[in-house]
Every structure is written in structure tokens, then in C-alpha cells.
Amino acid sequence: MGKITIKDVAREAGVSISTVSNALNDVDVLNPETKLHVLQVAQRLNYVPNLNGKLLKSGKTQMLGFFTTSVSGPYFYKLVESMARECDHMGYGLNVFVTKDKQVIMNNIMGRRVDGVIIYEEFKIDDNDIAIMEKDRIKAVFLDREIQRENMGSVIFDSFVAGYETTKYLISLGHKKIAYISGVDTMFDSVQRKEGYLAALREYQLPVKEEYILQGFFEEEGTYNVVKSFIRSSSDILPDAFLAGNDVSAIGCMQALKAHGYDVPNDISVVGFDDIDIAQYFSPPLTTVRNQIARQGILAIDHLVRMIKKKEQGSIQKLHGELVVRGSSQVKLNRRE
């Protein structure tokens, strides 16, 4: 038997094709009994509506797109899961596009494959790209920068304040030599956390040493290697504390310190960002900034759908982090050199 069509449903139900269409599209012109009868017939015949036909007619896909250069790591697991759940709740599907080719991203966005887009990408869509999207009235929410237009908004972490306040916390413990482990230099959160860190050092008139800024690329292995290399070449100028750009980097840092015989936190304090699930179970439990990752995903979908439905214009929403103090940080002791 071939694919069931809307004509087959109409014939089986004893109604017109337009009646079937109205029932399937929930158009409020049918009496409840007729609508229920048509839907039951469609279900019995396993009828699947032609999405392409509906798209051509309505111009809508009922799909949203998430464009990113990566989905690996605890942050993205939680983010995508929360977005998918919220999409389902609001009657949309979620397509995830993972690519480092900006042209592929733009082609999919401008090709109207989805009704709206959420963007978190390492290689920035520039002002010219945004102008093109704006001209075509693309609905977009950015998770990696502050942008506000009629059809574009942002849902971001207040990473500058988080970096600043967390550095102040380490200073309050008596730490004066604080290193920062950055992620990727083009990533919003990494840059903002670093700027907050530098602002706190300047406010307290503590030295800003270039050799105290390492790059771990938000990766456990990358951070482990860069910290080990730093210890081997600079054991005479070790910091009192490490502020890592995310929890995965903080864990890599602690592993490297332990490998060289240093005790965390008795010798050196370590602090991260995000409060991923493993943070509280690591040894020692990790002091970190708890970011509202799931809420970021929910708010991004909600904001995007409301723009699609023309219920609101683009806005910038900043989520504040919460410092969670655990066992990886403590008041500075007389560390062995």
C-alpha cells in the first residue's frame, strides 16, 4: 500500500478534503463530533501530514534552530536538554546545527529552514551578517553576545560581574597572586570573566602578570597540560589561587596540581564557573559560580517564540551567578614553596 494521502482520509471519513484539512489544522469551523471522527480516521490510517506542503502554504515550519560550533561538555548537555523540553512545551521542534563553517550557518538561517534561530558560535557572525539577518527580519536570540534589535535579543550570563566578584572572594581569603585560566579568546563568557578578574585586581592594586593568564580552551585535558607546563617552567612564581574559566578547566587544573604534589586547597585554592553536576562530588568539592544554564535555555526559547508571534521585541536578559563555596578554596596559609 502506498503512502496515505489527505484524499484517502477524506474518502474513509466520508467528508471533503477541506474538512480534513480544517480538522488537522485545528481550524475552529467544525462541530466537535466531525472533528473527532476525522482525527480518529487519520490516526487509524496512520496519516502523516505533508510538512513541505504545509510550509509552502503557511510559511511556517514549527521548528527552531540552534546553531553552535560544539555540543560537547556539561554546559551544552544541560542547555540543549532544557531548550528541547521548552520547545516541546510550546509546540515547536528543535533542530541542532553543529558546524564551524560560518557560511553554512548563514545559508541555513537565510534559507528559512526554521522559524527562528538561537546562536552560540565560536567564530562570530559579524555586523554585516547581522544587518543581513535584520533586513530579512530573521528572529534570533544570541547566547554569546549582547545584541538588541526589533527581532533580535540575547540571554546571557553576567560573566563580567561573576569574574569580578569571584576574584574579590579569592582576595578576601588573603590570596594576592591569582592566575586566570581562559577559554577561547573569541567566546563572550571567557572574555567577560577575564575582564572581571582583571578589574578586581586593578581595584585592589594587585599586580597583573601576563604569565598568570593561561589558556585551557574550556577543556580538562587542555588545562591539565597547560598548568603542568606552567608548573614545570614557573615553580618559583606559583600563584596562591587559580580562577578557571569553567568547571571542566578547574578540574583539569586540580589534577595537574595534584600530579606535582600540591594540595588543593592547603597549598593553592581553585575556583571554577558553571557548577556542573560533578563539581560537588569531586575531591575536593569544587568552589564555583552556579550559572542558571537550564534557565538560559528556557528563556531563550520563550523569548524567540514570543518574537515569532510578535508578542514582544528583542531584549537583553542577563542571568546572575551564585558563588557556591566548597572545599577547593580556603584562607591562604603559609604554602610550601
XYZ file of C-alpha atoms in Angstrom:
337
model
C 0.000 0.000 0.000
C 1.314 3.469 -0.930
C 1.576 6.486 1.324
C -1.735 7.546 2.809
C -2.870 10.942 1.473
C -5.364 13.514 2.680
C -7.705 12.262 -0.081
C -7.631 8.781 1.463
C -8.579 10.193 4.863
C -11.414 12.216 3.332
C -12.750 9.195 1.437
C -12.582 6.933 4.507
C -14.191 9.528 6.763
C -16.881 10.409 4.217
C -16.066 14.116 4.269
C -14.448 16.660 1.971
C -10.696 17.310 1.758
C -11.211 20.812 3.185
C -12.978 19.300 6.240
C -9.994 17.010 6.843
C -7.639 19.959 6.472
C -9.629 22.051 8.949
C -9.680 19.191 11.469
C -5.944 18.518 11.198
C -5.066 22.209 11.433
C -7.452 22.820 14.345
C -9.451 25.422 12.433
C -12.468 26.292 14.563
C -15.222 25.808 11.969
C -16.225 22.182 12.572
C -18.545 20.708 15.140
C -16.667 18.644 17.746
C -18.121 15.305 16.594
C -16.976 15.765 12.988
C -13.524 16.890 14.067
C -13.117 13.916 16.428
C -14.314 11.494 13.712
C -11.777 12.848 11.168
C -8.893 12.736 13.650
C -9.737 9.155 14.606
C -9.781 8.097 10.946
C -6.465 9.865 10.290
C -4.908 8.105 13.268
C -6.277 4.713 12.232
C -4.842 5.130 8.726
C -1.508 6.374 10.146
C -1.804 9.536 8.057
C 1.259 11.832 8.246
C 0.627 15.400 7.003
C 2.907 16.686 4.240
C 5.119 19.138 6.098
C 6.512 20.657 2.897
C 3.013 21.372 1.680
C 2.078 22.993 4.972
C 5.274 25.049 4.854
C 4.558 26.310 1.343
C 1.067 27.301 2.404
C 1.783 28.858 5.801
C 5.430 29.895 5.558
C 5.968 28.282 8.964
C 7.944 25.166 9.882
C 7.146 24.981 13.621
C 10.887 24.332 14.019
C 13.541 26.389 15.780
C 17.257 26.138 15.055
C 20.169 26.117 17.494
C 23.443 26.984 15.770
C 26.664 26.185 17.619
C 30.244 25.126 16.999
C 30.053 22.411 19.667
C 27.626 20.438 21.814
C 30.241 18.642 23.902
C 30.598 19.128 27.623
C 28.233 19.504 30.589
C 27.152 23.067 29.723
C 25.781 22.120 26.304
C 24.174 18.901 27.580
C 22.084 20.867 30.061
C 21.437 23.774 27.688
C 20.186 21.660 24.759
C 18.077 19.462 27.041
C 16.320 22.488 28.558
C 15.742 24.073 25.139
C 14.318 20.845 23.705
C 11.901 20.466 26.625
C 10.723 24.068 26.310
C 10.288 23.699 22.538
C 8.115 20.639 23.100
C 6.088 22.532 25.700
C 5.490 25.407 23.243
C 4.655 23.228 20.252
C 7.925 23.534 18.350
C 10.670 21.133 17.325
C 14.367 21.905 17.759
C 16.997 21.388 15.081
C 20.610 21.499 16.295
C 23.186 22.606 13.708
C 26.812 21.942 14.700
C 29.376 23.498 12.368
C 32.397 25.805 12.372
C 31.640 26.996 8.833
C 30.011 30.391 9.150
C 28.685 30.226 5.588
C 26.840 27.014 6.383
C 25.288 28.781 9.378
C 24.208 31.776 7.302
C 22.874 29.626 4.459
C 20.651 27.691 6.850
C 19.470 30.837 8.621
C 18.680 32.774 5.461
C 17.204 29.681 3.790
C 14.290 29.785 6.238
C 14.784 26.178 7.285
C 13.419 27.186 10.695
C 11.102 29.880 12.057
C 13.715 31.373 14.365
C 17.288 30.810 15.498
C 19.341 30.619 18.678
C 23.022 31.250 18.121
C 26.117 30.327 20.134
C 29.122 30.122 17.867
C 32.846 30.488 18.316
C 33.570 32.267 15.025
C 31.468 35.374 15.300
C 28.689 36.288 12.959
C 29.793 39.860 12.239
C 27.892 43.155 11.987
C 27.382 42.714 8.247
C 25.808 39.275 8.778
C 23.557 40.681 11.496
C 22.498 43.523 9.182
C 21.542 40.971 6.509
C 19.533 38.977 9.052
C 17.870 42.133 10.318
C 16.904 43.225 6.800
C 15.272 39.837 6.201
C 13.536 40.069 9.610
C 15.113 36.867 10.919
C 14.079 36.206 14.528
C 17.196 35.435 16.570
C 18.375 35.047 20.169
C 22.101 35.158 20.918
C 23.705 33.354 23.855
C 27.206 34.693 23.243
C 26.883 38.477 22.992
C 24.731 41.468 23.885
C 22.503 42.491 20.982
C 19.121 44.149 20.867
C 17.066 44.807 17.734
C 13.374 44.602 16.952
C 13.695 40.905 16.044
C 16.891 40.020 17.907
C 17.734 39.649 21.562
C 20.166 37.989 23.971
C 20.032 35.737 27.007
C 23.481 35.771 28.605
C 25.256 35.274 31.897
C 26.564 38.401 33.631
C 30.060 36.968 33.335
C 31.908 40.238 33.968
C 30.297 40.647 37.375
C 30.818 36.948 38.136
C 34.529 37.165 37.286
C 34.883 40.343 39.310
C 33.056 39.081 42.406
C 34.795 35.696 42.380
C 38.207 37.340 42.180
C 37.204 39.600 45.094
C 36.251 36.466 47.027
C 39.725 34.993 46.489
C 41.308 38.287 47.519
C 39.188 38.262 50.698
C 40.780 34.902 51.564
C 44.195 36.570 51.523
C 45.240 35.484 48.031
C 47.293 38.133 46.250
C 48.756 36.088 43.403
C 45.770 34.862 41.399
C 46.034 33.206 37.978
C 43.237 33.030 35.416
C 42.661 30.111 33.031
C 40.808 31.380 29.962
C 38.702 29.504 27.441
C 38.607 30.630 23.819
C 39.539 34.262 23.196
C 36.536 34.857 20.924
C 33.968 33.471 23.389
C 31.856 36.025 25.240
C 31.852 34.332 28.650
C 35.603 33.678 28.638
C 36.412 37.261 27.723
C 33.941 38.777 30.190
C 35.122 36.609 33.102
C 38.710 37.560 32.343
C 37.809 41.261 32.212
C 36.044 40.965 35.566
C 39.113 39.228 37.021
C 41.403 41.995 35.752
C 39.071 44.726 37.063
C 39.168 43.253 40.581
C 42.972 43.002 40.548
C 43.264 46.642 39.474
C 40.775 47.788 42.102
C 42.800 46.122 44.856
C 46.087 47.286 43.309
C 47.358 43.752 42.818
C 49.846 43.033 40.033
C 48.510 41.854 36.689
C 51.092 39.353 35.489
C 50.935 38.208 31.898
C 52.373 34.823 32.862
C 49.417 34.323 35.242
C 46.935 34.226 32.362
C 46.862 30.725 30.887
C 44.660 29.291 28.159
C 42.920 25.969 28.699
C 40.253 26.292 25.960
C 37.495 25.317 28.435
C 38.846 21.734 28.284
C 40.006 19.432 31.081
C 42.906 17.949 29.112
C 43.961 21.277 27.621
C 44.001 22.890 31.047
C 45.797 19.926 32.633
C 48.594 20.217 30.075
C 48.957 23.993 30.238
C 49.030 24.025 34.062
C 51.596 21.206 34.167
C 53.754 23.113 31.681
C 53.364 26.290 33.743
C 54.407 24.499 36.955
C 57.490 22.980 35.308
C 58.677 26.314 33.955
C 57.500 28.631 36.743
C 57.515 26.668 40.005
C 59.241 29.597 41.729
C 56.351 32.001 40.980
C 53.314 29.791 41.560
C 50.101 31.698 42.334
C 48.115 31.447 45.556
C 44.976 30.613 43.610
C 43.668 29.675 40.166
C 40.409 31.064 38.807
C 39.375 28.792 35.938
C 37.005 29.951 33.187
C 34.737 26.925 33.697
C 34.452 23.874 35.956
C 35.978 21.470 33.449
C 39.096 23.665 33.364
C 39.115 23.884 37.170
C 39.108 20.076 37.401
C 41.972 19.839 34.898
C 43.880 22.422 36.945
C 43.402 20.497 40.196
C 44.533 17.262 38.529
C 47.729 18.964 37.321
C 48.442 20.459 40.742
C 47.947 17.078 42.430
C 50.244 15.429 39.870
C 53.016 17.781 41.010
C 52.397 17.164 44.697
C 50.418 20.289 45.546
C 47.450 20.092 47.879
C 44.196 21.828 46.996
C 43.261 23.969 48.896
C 46.031 23.907 51.539
C 48.695 24.937 49.032
C 46.613 26.554 46.298
C 42.912 27.414 46.006
C 40.991 26.637 42.805
C 37.629 28.102 41.724
C 35.547 27.467 38.579
C 32.337 28.532 36.846
C 29.033 26.790 35.970
C 28.510 24.332 38.876
C 28.306 21.263 36.652
C 26.980 18.062 38.257
C 30.401 16.584 39.071
C 31.616 19.768 40.835
C 30.130 18.867 44.220
C 31.402 15.268 44.060
C 34.977 15.963 43.003
C 37.766 15.705 45.575
C 37.949 18.278 46.991
C 34.449 19.540 46.104
C 34.798 22.495 43.776
C 34.069 26.073 44.751
C 32.309 27.550 41.724
C 29.847 30.070 40.351
C 26.461 28.431 39.787
C 25.139 29.626 36.459
C 21.473 29.187 35.530
C 22.163 27.063 32.439
C 18.748 25.419 32.199
C 17.025 28.767 32.748
C 19.126 30.301 29.972
C 17.809 27.669 27.566
C 14.200 28.113 28.672
C 14.325 31.913 28.454
C 15.981 31.790 25.024
C 13.199 29.618 23.587
C 10.469 31.659 25.275
C 11.897 34.959 24.012
C 12.327 33.614 20.483
C 8.791 32.229 20.260
C 7.320 35.472 21.576
C 9.214 37.413 18.900
C 7.992 34.963 16.233
C 4.420 35.501 17.436
C 5.027 39.282 17.553
C 4.220 39.416 21.255
C 7.445 41.246 22.143
C 10.524 42.848 20.624
C 14.131 41.817 21.161
C 15.654 42.444 24.590
C 18.793 41.637 26.577
C 18.351 39.382 29.587
C 21.283 38.879 31.967
C 21.378 35.973 34.392
C 23.307 36.411 37.617
C 25.543 33.677 39.017
C 25.728 32.484 42.620
C 29.048 31.711 44.311
C 28.939 28.226 45.853
C 31.772 27.807 48.358
C 33.067 24.272 48.775
C 36.318 22.583 49.682
C 38.656 23.708 46.881
C 39.203 27.185 48.337
C 40.212 28.431 51.753
C 42.022 31.214 53.592
C 45.619 31.500 52.412
C 48.054 29.508 54.517
C 51.857 29.542 54.525
C 52.245 27.405 51.435
C 55.364 25.368 50.890
C 57.401 26.766 48.008
